[in-house]
PDB file of C-alpha atoms and ligand atoms in Angstrom:
ATOM      1  CA  UNK A1458     -43.506  45.828  21.501  1.00  0.00           C
ATOM      2  CA  UNK A1459     -42.552  43.344  18.816  1.00  0.00           C
ATOM      3  CA  UNK A1460     -40.681  40.183  19.618  1.00  0.00           C
ATOM      4  CA  UNK A1461     -37.269  40.298  17.944  1.00  0.00           C
ATOM      5  CA  UNK A1462     -35.220  37.516  19.476  1.00  0.00           C
ATOM      6  CA  UNK A1463     -36.145  34.364  21.356  1.00  0.00           C
ATOM      7  CA  UNK A1464     -33.521  32.458  23.270  1.00  0.00           C
ATOM      8  CA  UNK A1465     -34.943  29.113  24.337  1.00  0.00           C
ATOM      9  CA  UNK A1466     -33.168  26.828  26.780  1.00  0.00           C
ATOM     10  CA  UNK A1467     -29.769  27.538  25.228  1.00  0.00           C
ATOM     11  CA  UNK A1468     -26.879  25.451  26.450  1.00  0.00           C
ATOM     12  CA  UNK A1469     -23.235  25.699  25.525  1.00  0.00           C
ATOM     13  CA  UNK A1470     -20.438  23.360  26.534  1.00  0.00           C
ATOM     14  CA  UNK A1471     -16.894  23.982  25.377  1.00  0.00           C
ATOM     15  CA  UNK A1472     -15.824  20.544  26.614  1.00  0.00           C
ATOM     16  CA  UNK A1473     -17.128  17.862  28.966  1.00  0.00           C
ATOM     17  CA  UNK A1474     -16.302  19.898  32.047  1.00  0.00           C
ATOM     18  CA  UNK A1475     -17.039  23.464  30.851  1.00  0.00           C
ATOM     19  CA  UNK A1476     -20.763  24.117  30.758  1.00  0.00           C
ATOM     20  CA  UNK A1477     -20.745  27.844  30.027  1.00  0.00           C
ATOM     21  CA  UNK A1478     -24.533  28.083  29.519  1.00  0.00           C
ATOM     22  CA  UNK A1479     -26.812  25.615  31.261  1.00  0.00           C
ATOM     23  CA  UNK A1480     -30.223  26.443  29.810  1.00  0.00           C
ATOM     24  CA  UNK A1481     -30.807  30.145  29.220  1.00  0.00           C
ATOM     25  CA  UNK A1482     -34.195  31.454  28.079  1.00  0.00           C
ATOM     26  CA  UNK A1483     -34.865  35.067  27.217  1.00  0.00           C
ATOM     27  CA  UNK A1484     -37.142  37.015  24.876  1.00  0.00           C
ATOM     28  CA  UNK A1485     -35.927  40.338  23.495  1.00  0.00           C
ATOM     29  CA  UNK A1486     -38.417  42.884  22.223  1.00  0.00           C
ATOM     30  CA  UNK A1487     -37.853  45.879  19.993  1.00  0.00           C
ATOM     31  CA  UNK A1488     -36.931  48.959  21.994  1.00  0.00           C
ATOM     32  CA  UNK A1489     -35.466  47.084  24.957  1.00  0.00           C
ATOM     33  CA  UNK A1490     -32.031  48.010  26.283  1.00  0.00           C
ATOM     34  CA  UNK A1491     -30.999  44.873  28.124  1.00  0.00           C
ATOM     35  CA  UNK A1492     -27.882  44.801  30.248  1.00  0.00           C
ATOM     36  CA  UNK A1493     -26.390  41.455  31.263  1.00  0.00           C
ATOM     37  CA  UNK A1494     -24.418  41.519  34.475  1.00  0.00           C
ATOM     38  CA  UNK A1495     -22.495  38.735  36.141  1.00  0.00           C
ATOM     39  CA  UNK A1496     -19.010  38.022  37.335  1.00  0.00           C
ATOM     40  CA  UNK A1497     -16.196  36.929  35.095  1.00  0.00           C
ATOM     41  CA  UNK A1498     -16.849  33.432  33.712  1.00  0.00           C
ATOM     42  CA  UNK A1499     -20.633  33.586  34.248  1.00  0.00           C
ATOM     43  CA  UNK A1500     -21.270  33.143  30.504  1.00  0.00           C
ATOM     44  CA  UNK A1501     -21.949  36.666  29.232  1.00  0.00           C
ATOM     45  CA  UNK A1502     -19.614  36.501  26.230  1.00  0.00           C
ATOM     46  CA  UNK A1503     -20.705  32.986  25.393  1.00  0.00           C
ATOM     47  CA  UNK A1504     -24.345  34.084  25.275  1.00  0.00           C
ATOM     48  CA  UNK A1505     -23.594  37.086  23.055  1.00  0.00           C
ATOM     49  CA  UNK A1506     -21.448  34.967  20.714  1.00  0.00           C
ATOM     50  CA  UNK A1507     -24.229  32.402  20.403  1.00  0.00           C
ATOM     51  CA  UNK A1508     -26.731  35.126  19.491  1.00  0.00           C
ATOM     52  CA  UNK A1509     -24.737  36.187  16.443  1.00  0.00           C
ATOM     53  CA  UNK A1510     -23.519  32.633  15.815  1.00  0.00           C
ATOM     54  CA  UNK A1511     -19.817  33.370  16.180  1.00  0.00           C
ATOM     55  CA  UNK A1512     -20.127  30.104  18.092  1.00  0.00           C
ATOM     56  CA  UNK A1513     -22.922  27.569  17.935  1.00  0.00           C
ATOM     57  CA  UNK A1514     -24.904  26.570  20.983  1.00  0.00           C
ATOM     58  CA  UNK A1515     -24.814  22.906  22.047  1.00  0.00           C
ATOM     59  CA  UNK A1516     -28.547  22.810  22.691  1.00  0.00           C
ATOM     60  CA  UNK A1517     -31.719  24.874  22.612  1.00  0.00           C
ATOM     61  CA  UNK A1518     -32.933  27.338  20.030  1.00  0.00           C
ATOM     62  CA  UNK A1519     -32.165  30.945  19.077  1.00  0.00           C
ATOM     63  CA  UNK A1520     -34.859  32.533  16.963  1.00  0.00           C
ATOM     64  CA  UNK A1521     -34.243  35.908  15.332  1.00  0.00           C
ATOM     65  CA  UNK A1522     -37.292  37.486  13.663  1.00  0.00           C
ATOM     66  CA  UNK A1523     -38.964  34.086  13.508  1.00  0.00           C
ATOM     67  CA  UNK A1524     -35.955  32.295  11.975  1.00  0.00           C
ATOM     68  CA  UNK A1525     -34.201  29.572  14.002  1.00  0.00           C
ATOM     69  CA  UNK A1526     -30.463  30.263  13.690  1.00  0.00           C
ATOM     70  CA  UNK A1527     -29.407  26.677  14.326  1.00  0.00           C
ATOM     71  CA  UNK A1528     -31.409  25.631  11.256  1.00  0.00           C
ATOM     72  CA  UNK A1529     -30.227  28.454   9.007  1.00  0.00           C
ATOM     73  CA  UNK A1530     -27.798  27.929   6.135  1.00  0.00           C
ATOM     74  CA  UNK A1531     -24.439  29.733   6.013  1.00  0.00           C
ATOM     75  CA  UNK A1532     -25.875  32.170   3.534  1.00  0.00           C
ATOM     76  CA  UNK A1533     -28.894  32.878   5.718  1.00  0.00           C
ATOM     77  CA  UNK A1534     -26.635  33.413   8.745  1.00  0.00           C
ATOM     78  CA  UNK A1535     -24.629  35.928   6.731  1.00  0.00           C
ATOM     79  CA  UNK A1536     -27.813  37.867   5.969  1.00  0.00           C
ATOM     80  CA  UNK A1537     -29.070  37.662   9.552  1.00  0.00           C
ATOM     81  CA  UNK A1538     -25.699  38.916  10.847  1.00  0.00           C
ATOM     82  CA  UNK A1539     -26.097  42.093   8.829  1.00  0.00           C
ATOM     83  CA  UNK A1540     -29.062  42.897  11.013  1.00  0.00           C
ATOM     84  CA  UNK A1541     -27.107  42.325  14.212  1.00  0.00           C
ATOM     85  CA  UNK A1542     -24.484  44.947  15.069  1.00  0.00           C
ATOM     86  CA  UNK A1543     -21.628  43.885  17.331  1.00  0.00           C
ATOM     87  CA  UNK A1544     -19.493  46.068  19.573  1.00  0.00           C
ATOM     88  CA  UNK A1545     -16.360  44.669  21.225  1.00  0.00           C
ATOM     89  CA  UNK A1546     -14.410  45.474  24.368  1.00  0.00           C
ATOM     90  CA  UNK A1547     -11.224  46.076  22.386  1.00  0.00           C
ATOM     91  CA  UNK A1548     -13.055  47.935  19.586  1.00  0.00           C
ATOM     92  CA  UNK A1549     -11.697  45.678  16.778  1.00  0.00           C
ATOM     93  CA  UNK A1550     -10.925  48.641  14.534  1.00  0.00           C
ATOM     94  CA  UNK A1551      -8.357  48.558  11.753  1.00  0.00           C
ATOM     95  CA  UNK A1552      -5.683  50.899  13.102  1.00  0.00           C
ATOM     96  CA  UNK A1553      -4.162  52.009   9.824  1.00  0.00           C
ATOM     97  CA  UNK A1554      -7.520  52.968   8.324  1.00  0.00           C
ATOM     98  CA  UNK A1555      -9.310  56.247   8.913  1.00  0.00           C
ATOM     99  CA  UNK A1556     -12.335  56.647  11.116  1.00  0.00           C
ATOM    100  CA  UNK A1557     -14.758  56.829   8.190  1.00  0.00           C
ATOM    101  CA  UNK A1558     -13.147  53.836   6.442  1.00  0.00           C
ATOM    102  CA  UNK A1559     -13.645  51.809   9.604  1.00  0.00           C
ATOM    103  CA  UNK A1560     -17.296  52.834   9.731  1.00  0.00           C
ATOM    104  CA  UNK A1561     -17.761  51.957   6.053  1.00  0.00           C
ATOM    105  CA  UNK A1562     -16.620  48.434   6.879  1.00  0.00           C
ATOM    106  CA  UNK A1563     -20.045  48.061   8.478  1.00  0.00           C
ATOM    107  CA  UNK A1564     -21.407  48.077   4.910  1.00  0.00           C
ATOM    108  CA  UNK A1565     -19.283  45.166   3.646  1.00  0.00           C
ATOM    109  CA  UNK A1566     -21.989  42.602   4.412  1.00  0.00           C
ATOM    110  CA  UNK A1567     -24.220  44.383   1.889  1.00  0.00           C
ATOM    111  CA  UNK A1568     -21.678  44.533  -0.930  1.00  0.00           C
ATOM    112  CA  UNK A1569     -20.395  42.042  -3.475  1.00  0.00           C
ATOM    113  CA  UNK A1570     -16.890  40.727  -2.783  1.00  0.00           C
ATOM    114  CA  UNK A1571     -15.640  42.675  -5.798  1.00  0.00           C
ATOM    115  CA  UNK A1572     -16.945  46.040  -4.602  1.00  0.00           C
ATOM    116  CA  UNK A1573     -15.737  45.256  -1.076  1.00  0.00           C
ATOM    117  CA  UNK A1574     -12.178  44.462  -2.148  1.00  0.00           C
ATOM    118  CA  UNK A1575     -11.880  47.752  -4.012  1.00  0.00           C
ATOM    119  CA  UNK A1576     -13.580  49.865  -1.337  1.00  0.00           C
ATOM    120  CA  UNK A1577     -16.294  50.804  -3.828  1.00  0.00           C
ATOM    121  CA  UNK A1578     -18.747  52.230  -1.343  1.00  0.00           C
ATOM    122  CA  UNK A1579     -21.698  54.105  -2.742  1.00  0.00           C
ATOM    123  CA  UNK A1580     -22.162  57.827  -2.249  1.00  0.00           C
ATOM    124  CA  UNK A1581     -25.129  57.019  -0.068  1.00  0.00           C
ATOM    125  CA  UNK A1582     -23.012  54.742   2.145  1.00  0.00           C
ATOM    126  CA  UNK A1583     -20.370  57.463   2.543  1.00  0.00           C
ATOM    127  CA  UNK A1584     -22.945  60.111   3.343  1.00  0.00           C
ATOM    128  CA  UNK A1585     -24.644  57.830   5.881  1.00  0.00           C
ATOM    129  CA  UNK A1586     -21.304  56.987   7.509  1.00  0.00           C
ATOM    130  CA  UNK A1587     -20.606  60.696   7.877  1.00  0.00           C
ATOM    131  CA  UNK A1588     -24.072  61.347   9.361  1.00  0.00           C
ATOM    132  CA  UNK A1589     -23.566  58.524  11.864  1.00  0.00           C
ATOM    133  CA  UNK A1590     -20.179  59.906  12.928  1.00  0.00           C
ATOM    134  CA  UNK A1591     -21.817  63.286  13.365  1.00  0.00           C
ATOM    135  CA  UNK A1592     -24.353  61.693  15.717  1.00  0.00           C
ATOM    136  CA  UNK A1593     -21.637  60.320  17.995  1.00  0.00           C
ATOM    137  CA  UNK A1594     -19.690  63.579  18.016  1.00  0.00           C
ATOM    138  CA  UNK A1595     -16.884  62.491  15.691  1.00  0.00           C
ATOM    139  CA  UNK A1596     -17.585  64.642  12.610  1.00  0.00           C
ATOM    140  CA  UNK A1597     -14.265  66.474  13.009  1.00  0.00           C
ATOM    141  CA  UNK A1598     -12.262  63.274  13.199  1.00  0.00           C
ATOM    142  CA  UNK A1599     -13.463  61.338  10.158  1.00  0.00           C
ATOM    143  CA  UNK A1600     -10.094  61.438   8.365  1.00  0.00           C
ATOM    144  CA  UNK A1601      -7.965  60.600  11.413  1.00  0.00           C
ATOM    145  CA  UNK A1602      -6.332  57.203  11.579  1.00  0.00           C
ATOM    146  CA  UNK A1603      -8.094  54.959  14.074  1.00  0.00           C
ATOM    147  CA  UNK A1604      -4.907  54.506  16.113  1.00  0.00           C
ATOM    148  CA  UNK A1605      -4.777  58.247  16.818  1.00  0.00           C
ATOM    149  CA  UNK A1606      -8.006  58.200  18.806  1.00  0.00           C
ATOM    150  CA  UNK A1607      -8.624  57.884  22.540  1.00  0.00           C
ATOM    151  CA  UNK A1608     -10.290  54.713  23.828  1.00  0.00           C
ATOM    152  CA  UNK A1609     -13.655  56.428  24.178  1.00  0.00           C
ATOM    153  CA  UNK A1610     -13.448  57.792  20.620  1.00  0.00           C
ATOM    154  CA  UNK A1611     -12.475  54.342  19.317  1.00  0.00           C
ATOM    155  CA  UNK A1612     -15.552  52.844  20.908  1.00  0.00           C
ATOM    156  CA  UNK A1613     -17.722  55.557  19.358  1.00  0.00           C
ATOM    157  CA  UNK A1614     -16.279  54.422  15.999  1.00  0.00           C
ATOM    158  CA  UNK A1615     -17.172  50.863  17.022  1.00  0.00           C
ATOM    159  CA  UNK A1616     -20.744  51.974  17.663  1.00  0.00           C
ATOM    160  CA  UNK A1617     -20.806  53.838  14.335  1.00  0.00           C
ATOM    161  CA  UNK A1618     -19.546  50.827  12.373  1.00  0.00           C
ATOM    162  CA  UNK A1619     -22.264  48.680  13.936  1.00  0.00           C
ATOM    163  CA  UNK A1620     -24.875  51.363  13.171  1.00  0.00           C
ATOM    164  CA  UNK A1621     -23.751  51.528   9.531  1.00  0.00           C
ATOM    165  CA  UNK A1622     -25.082  47.982   9.174  1.00  0.00           C
ATOM    166  CA  UNK A1623     -28.538  49.372   9.850  1.00  0.00           C
ATOM    167  CA  UNK A1624     -29.149  46.723  12.515  1.00  0.00           C
ATOM    168  CA  UNK A1625     -32.330  45.891  14.359  1.00  0.00           C
ATOM    169  CA  UNK A1626     -30.357  44.351  17.211  1.00  0.00           C
ATOM    170  CA  UNK A1627     -27.164  45.651  18.779  1.00  0.00           C
ATOM    171  CA  UNK A1628     -24.903  43.382  20.811  1.00  0.00           C
ATOM    172  CA  UNK A1629     -22.096  44.796  22.921  1.00  0.00           C
ATOM    173  CA  UNK A1630     -19.679  42.653  24.913  1.00  0.00           C
ATOM    174  CA  UNK A1631     -18.231  44.707  27.778  1.00  0.00           C
ATOM    175  CA  UNK A1632     -18.028  47.834  25.598  1.00  0.00           C
ATOM    176  CA  UNK A1633     -16.670  50.016  28.402  1.00  0.00           C
ATOM    177  CA  UNK A1634     -14.426  47.577  30.253  1.00  0.00           C
ATOM    178  CA  UNK A1635     -11.262  49.263  28.936  1.00  0.00           C
ATOM    179  CA  UNK A1636     -12.414  52.831  29.604  1.00  0.00           C
ATOM    180  CA  UNK A1637     -12.253  55.219  32.553  1.00  0.00           C
ATOM    181  CA  UNK A1638     -15.581  56.083  34.244  1.00  0.00           C
ATOM    182  CA  UNK A1639     -16.071  59.412  32.427  1.00  0.00           C
ATOM    183  CA  UNK A1640     -15.428  57.958  28.944  1.00  0.00           C
ATOM    184  CA  UNK A1641     -17.520  54.934  29.915  1.00  0.00           C
ATOM    185  CA  UNK A1642     -20.493  57.108  30.688  1.00  0.00           C
ATOM    186  CA  UNK A1643     -20.099  59.035  27.446  1.00  0.00           C
ATOM    187  CA  UNK A1644     -19.932  55.827  25.397  1.00  0.00           C
ATOM    188  CA  UNK A1645     -22.941  54.320  27.215  1.00  0.00           C
ATOM    189  CA  UNK A1646     -24.847  57.538  26.686  1.00  0.00           C
ATOM    190  CA  UNK A1647     -24.227  57.521  22.923  1.00  0.00           C
ATOM    191  CA  UNK A1648     -24.999  53.818  22.696  1.00  0.00           C
ATOM    192  CA  UNK A1649     -28.228  54.197  24.625  1.00  0.00           C
ATOM    193  CA  UNK A1650     -29.248  57.255  22.634  1.00  0.00           C
ATOM    194  CA  UNK A1651     -28.677  55.859  19.127  1.00  0.00           C
ATOM    195  CA  UNK A1652     -30.470  52.614  19.985  1.00  0.00           C
ATOM    196  CA  UNK A1653     -33.369  54.531  21.513  1.00  0.00           C
ATOM    197  CA  UNK A1654     -33.667  56.942  18.573  1.00  0.00           C
ATOM    198  CA  UNK A1655     -33.474  54.221  15.919  1.00  0.00           C
ATOM    199  CA  UNK A1656     -35.594  51.690  17.844  1.00  0.00           C
ATOM    200  CA  UNK A1657     -32.740  49.182  17.928  1.00  0.00           C
ATOM    201  CA  UNK A1658     -32.922  46.570  20.664  1.00  0.00           C
ATOM    202  CA  UNK A1659     -29.688  46.211  22.605  1.00  0.00           C
ATOM    203  CA  UNK A1660     -28.136  43.401  24.614  1.00  0.00           C
ATOM    204  CA  UNK A1661     -25.074  44.728  26.399  1.00  0.00           C
ATOM    205  CA  UNK A1662     -22.861  42.896  28.859  1.00  0.00           C
ATOM    206  CA  UNK A1663     -21.308  45.032  31.565  1.00  0.00           C
ATOM    207  CA  UNK A1664     -19.197  44.366  34.565  1.00  0.00           C
ATOM    208  CA  UNK A1665     -20.147  47.670  36.189  1.00  0.00           C
ATOM    209  CA  UNK A1666     -23.392  47.494  38.121  1.00  0.00           C
ATOM    210  CA  UNK A1667     -23.811  51.272  38.371  1.00  0.00           C
ATOM    211  CA  UNK A1668     -23.927  51.679  34.589  1.00  0.00           C
ATOM    212  CA  UNK A1669     -26.342  48.776  34.309  1.00  0.00           C
ATOM    213  CA  UNK A1670     -28.665  50.459  36.804  1.00  0.00           C
ATOM    214  CA  UNK A1671     -28.391  53.765  34.982  1.00  0.00           C
ATOM    215  CA  UNK A1672     -29.017  52.675  31.394  1.00  0.00           C
ATOM    216  CA  UNK A1673     -30.836  49.334  31.305  1.00  0.00           C
ATOM    217  CA  UNK A1674     -34.558  49.054  30.719  1.00  0.00           C
ATOM    218  CA  UNK A1675     -34.133  45.472  31.900  1.00  0.00           C
ATOM    219  CA  UNK A1676     -31.331  43.686  33.695  1.00  0.00           C
ATOM    220  CA  UNK A1677     -30.371  40.053  33.341  1.00  0.00           C
ATOM    221  CA  UNK A1678     -28.188  38.571  36.055  1.00  0.00           C
ATOM    222  CA  UNK A1679     -26.112  35.590  34.894  1.00  0.00           C
ATOM    223  CA  UNK A1680     -24.425  33.275  37.336  1.00  0.00           C
ATOM    224  CA  UNK A1681     -22.624  30.047  36.460  1.00  0.00           C
ATOM    225  CA  UNK A1682     -24.406  29.839  33.106  1.00  0.00           C
ATOM    226  CA  UNK A1683     -27.913  30.420  34.440  1.00  0.00           C
ATOM    227  CA  UNK A1684     -30.192  33.452  34.640  1.00  0.00           C
ATOM    228  CA  UNK A1685     -30.653  34.309  38.305  1.00  0.00           C
ATOM    229  CA  UNK A1686     -32.297  37.723  37.796  1.00  0.00           C
ATOM    230  CA  UNK A1687     -34.507  39.061  35.008  1.00  0.00           C
ATOM    231  CA  UNK A1688     -36.278  42.274  35.787  1.00  0.00           C
ATOM    232  CA  UNK A1689     -36.328  46.034  36.086  1.00  0.00           C
ATOM    233  CA  UNK A1690     -33.281  47.919  37.356  1.00  0.00           C
ATOM    234  CA  UNK A1691     -35.379  49.455  40.140  1.00  0.00           C
ATOM    235  CA  UNK A1692     -36.233  46.000  41.490  1.00  0.00           C
ATOM    236  CA  UNK A1693     -32.590  44.910  41.676  1.00  0.00           C
ATOM    237  CA  UNK A1694     -31.812  45.150  45.373  1.00  0.00           C
ATOM    238  CA  UNK A1695     -28.365  45.150  46.931  1.00  0.00           C
ATOM    239  CA  UNK A1696     -29.042  41.648  48.277  1.00  0.00           C
ATOM    240  CA  UNK A1697     -29.761  40.410  44.741  1.00  0.00           C
ATOM    241  CA  UNK A1698     -26.637  42.135  43.400  1.00  0.00           C
ATOM    242  CA  UNK A1699     -24.583  40.506  46.142  1.00  0.00           C
ATOM    243  CA  UNK A1700     -25.960  37.071  45.316  1.00  0.00           C
ATOM    244  CA  UNK A1701     -25.286  37.510  41.566  1.00  0.00           C
ATOM    245  CA  UNK A1702     -21.648  38.359  42.253  1.00  0.00           C
ATOM    246  CA  UNK A1703     -21.045  36.011  45.151  1.00  0.00           C
ATOM    247  CA  UNK A1704     -18.491  33.335  44.353  1.00  0.00           C
ATOM    248  CA  UNK A1705     -18.239  29.897  45.956  1.00  0.00           C
ATOM    249  CA  UNK A1706     -16.071  31.377  48.688  1.00  0.00           C
ATOM    250  CA  UNK A1707     -18.767  33.889  49.582  1.00  0.00           C
ATOM    251  CA  UNK A1708     -16.693  36.839  48.281  1.00  0.00           C
ATOM    252  CA  UNK A1709     -18.172  39.659  46.213  1.00  0.00           C
ATOM    253  CA  UNK A1710     -16.740  40.199  42.746  1.00  0.00           C
ATOM    254  CA  UNK A1711     -18.602  43.203  41.465  1.00  0.00           C
ATOM    255  CA  UNK A1712     -17.180  46.449  40.343  1.00  0.00           C
ATOM    256  CA  UNK A1713     -19.225  49.390  41.525  1.00  0.00           C
ATOM    257  CA  UNK A1714     -17.674  52.586  40.239  1.00  0.00           C
ATOM    258  CA  UNK A1715     -18.100  55.813  42.108  1.00  0.00           C
ATOM    259  CA  UNK A1716     -21.656  56.935  41.553  1.00  0.00           C
ATOM    260  CA  UNK A1717     -20.405  60.397  40.568  1.00  0.00           C
ATOM    261  CA  UNK A1718     -19.810  59.029  37.071  1.00  0.00           C
ATOM    262  CA  UNK A1719     -23.373  57.822  36.738  1.00  0.00           C
ATOM    263  CA  UNK A1720     -25.829  60.677  36.882  1.00  0.00           C
ATOM    264  CA  UNK A1721     -28.897  61.281  34.739  1.00  0.00           C
ATOM    265  CA  UNK A1722     -29.460  59.817  31.292  1.00  0.00           C
ATOM    266  CA  UNK A1723     -29.600  62.452  28.567  1.00  0.00           C
ATOM    267  CA  UNK A1724     -31.844  61.337  25.721  1.00  0.00           C
TER     268      UNK A1724
HETATM  269  N1  ADP B 325     -13.250  29.314  23.878  1.00  0.00           N
HETATM  270  C1  ADP B 325     -13.438  28.728  25.067  1.00  0.00           C
HETATM  271  N2  ADP B 325     -12.988  27.476  25.294  1.00  0.00           N
HETATM  272  C2  ADP B 325     -13.185  26.876  26.489  1.00  0.00           C
HETATM  273  N3  ADP B 325     -13.830  27.424  27.519  1.00  0.00           N
HETATM  274  C3  ADP B 325     -14.308  28.672  27.353  1.00  0.00           C
HETATM  275  C4  ADP B 325     -14.139  29.390  26.127  1.00  0.00           C
HETATM  276  N4  ADP B 325     -14.713  30.614  26.250  1.00  0.00           N
HETATM  277  C5  ADP B 325     -15.223  30.658  27.487  1.00  0.00           C
HETATM  278  N5  ADP B 325     -14.986  29.517  28.158  1.00  0.00           N
HETATM  279  C6  ADP B 325     -15.419  29.188  29.528  1.00  0.00           C
HETATM  280  O1  ADP B 325     -16.831  29.331  29.582  1.00  0.00           O
HETATM  281  C7  ADP B 325     -17.235  29.955  30.798  1.00  0.00           C
HETATM  282  C8  ADP B 325     -17.979  31.241  30.486  1.00  0.00           C
HETATM  283  O2  ADP B 325     -17.067  32.152  29.915  1.00  0.00           O
HETATM  284  P1  ADP B 325     -17.507  33.546  29.269  1.00  0.00           P
HETATM  285  O3  ADP B 325     -18.687  33.340  28.411  1.00  0.00           O
HETATM  286  O4  ADP B 325     -16.289  34.125  28.637  1.00  0.00           O
HETATM  287  O5  ADP B 325     -17.932  34.374  30.561  1.00  0.00           O
HETATM  288  P2  ADP B 325     -17.932  35.958  30.809  1.00  0.00           P
HETATM  289  O6  ADP B 325     -17.971  36.641  29.501  1.00  0.00           O
HETATM  290  O7  ADP B 325     -19.137  36.195  31.662  1.00  0.00           O
HETATM  291  O8  ADP B 325     -16.663  36.244  31.563  1.00  0.00           O
HETATM  292  C9  ADP B 325     -15.972  30.149  31.613  1.00  0.00           C
HETATM  293  O9  ADP B 325     -15.828  29.057  32.452  1.00  0.00           O
HETATM  294  C10 ADP B 325     -14.887  30.173  30.565  1.00  0.00           C
HETATM  295  O10 ADP B 325     -13.663  29.737  31.097  1.00  0.00           O
HETATM  296 MG1   MG B 326     -16.753  38.067  28.671  1.00  0.00          MG
END
């Protein structure tokens, strides 16, 4: 498997007292579906934001396809970002636009400002957007306004918009945190499937351990800005899970949904 992303001793401080990442190292290969688990405040969002340079790390190196992001120019970062799809907890859709218009926004990074301002998407872009929506089961809803959709449908639009970028890496920050267990499983299933079919590597942060165990090819446990587990889901024992989620007071903070929601993966 080809090396896609190298994270080398990455540190991030927001101020003198907040060290969100304290030296994180991680290689991501094509075809991996990595799930990051860890309690609230462990640094999951910070790590994902550093990877697509929404924020800059304070130290260490992030290398995407051989290019060090901290040394890249603004223009290079713009081009690299096209290859990195991002999915958000709160979907970040434009409510007043239709489903397909939201998905077409994934193409903006490839267009001139002029074409972007006037929504001058090519026929090919429109056709591809439709085909993507078909893949996530939304073909009948393409002309609905985004605000008329359920949470699970909105996140499938979020996945579609990221896919429209034609990414080689997909980042998702708690993509199912606002959804009920059944919708969560559906969204994870689509996300897993499209990444698997298109050979897109994924780095997904989740708060729910059961979904991590079900979908990840590899699990990273983050705790207080450090990786405390990096391995296969089948090697993640209950004792390890407990230690990842144990706070200073010795209390557990993980969110294990009923296992009924997490059955077999359909690929
Ligand atoms: N914009 C910010 N400014 C200051 N501190 C922040 C900011 N974002 C996150 N933090 C702090 O960094 C740490 C890691 O946060 P975060 O990456 O959001 O963790 P997670 O996503 O795992 O909940 C926490 O202590 C959090 O309070
Ligand atoms: Mg977060």
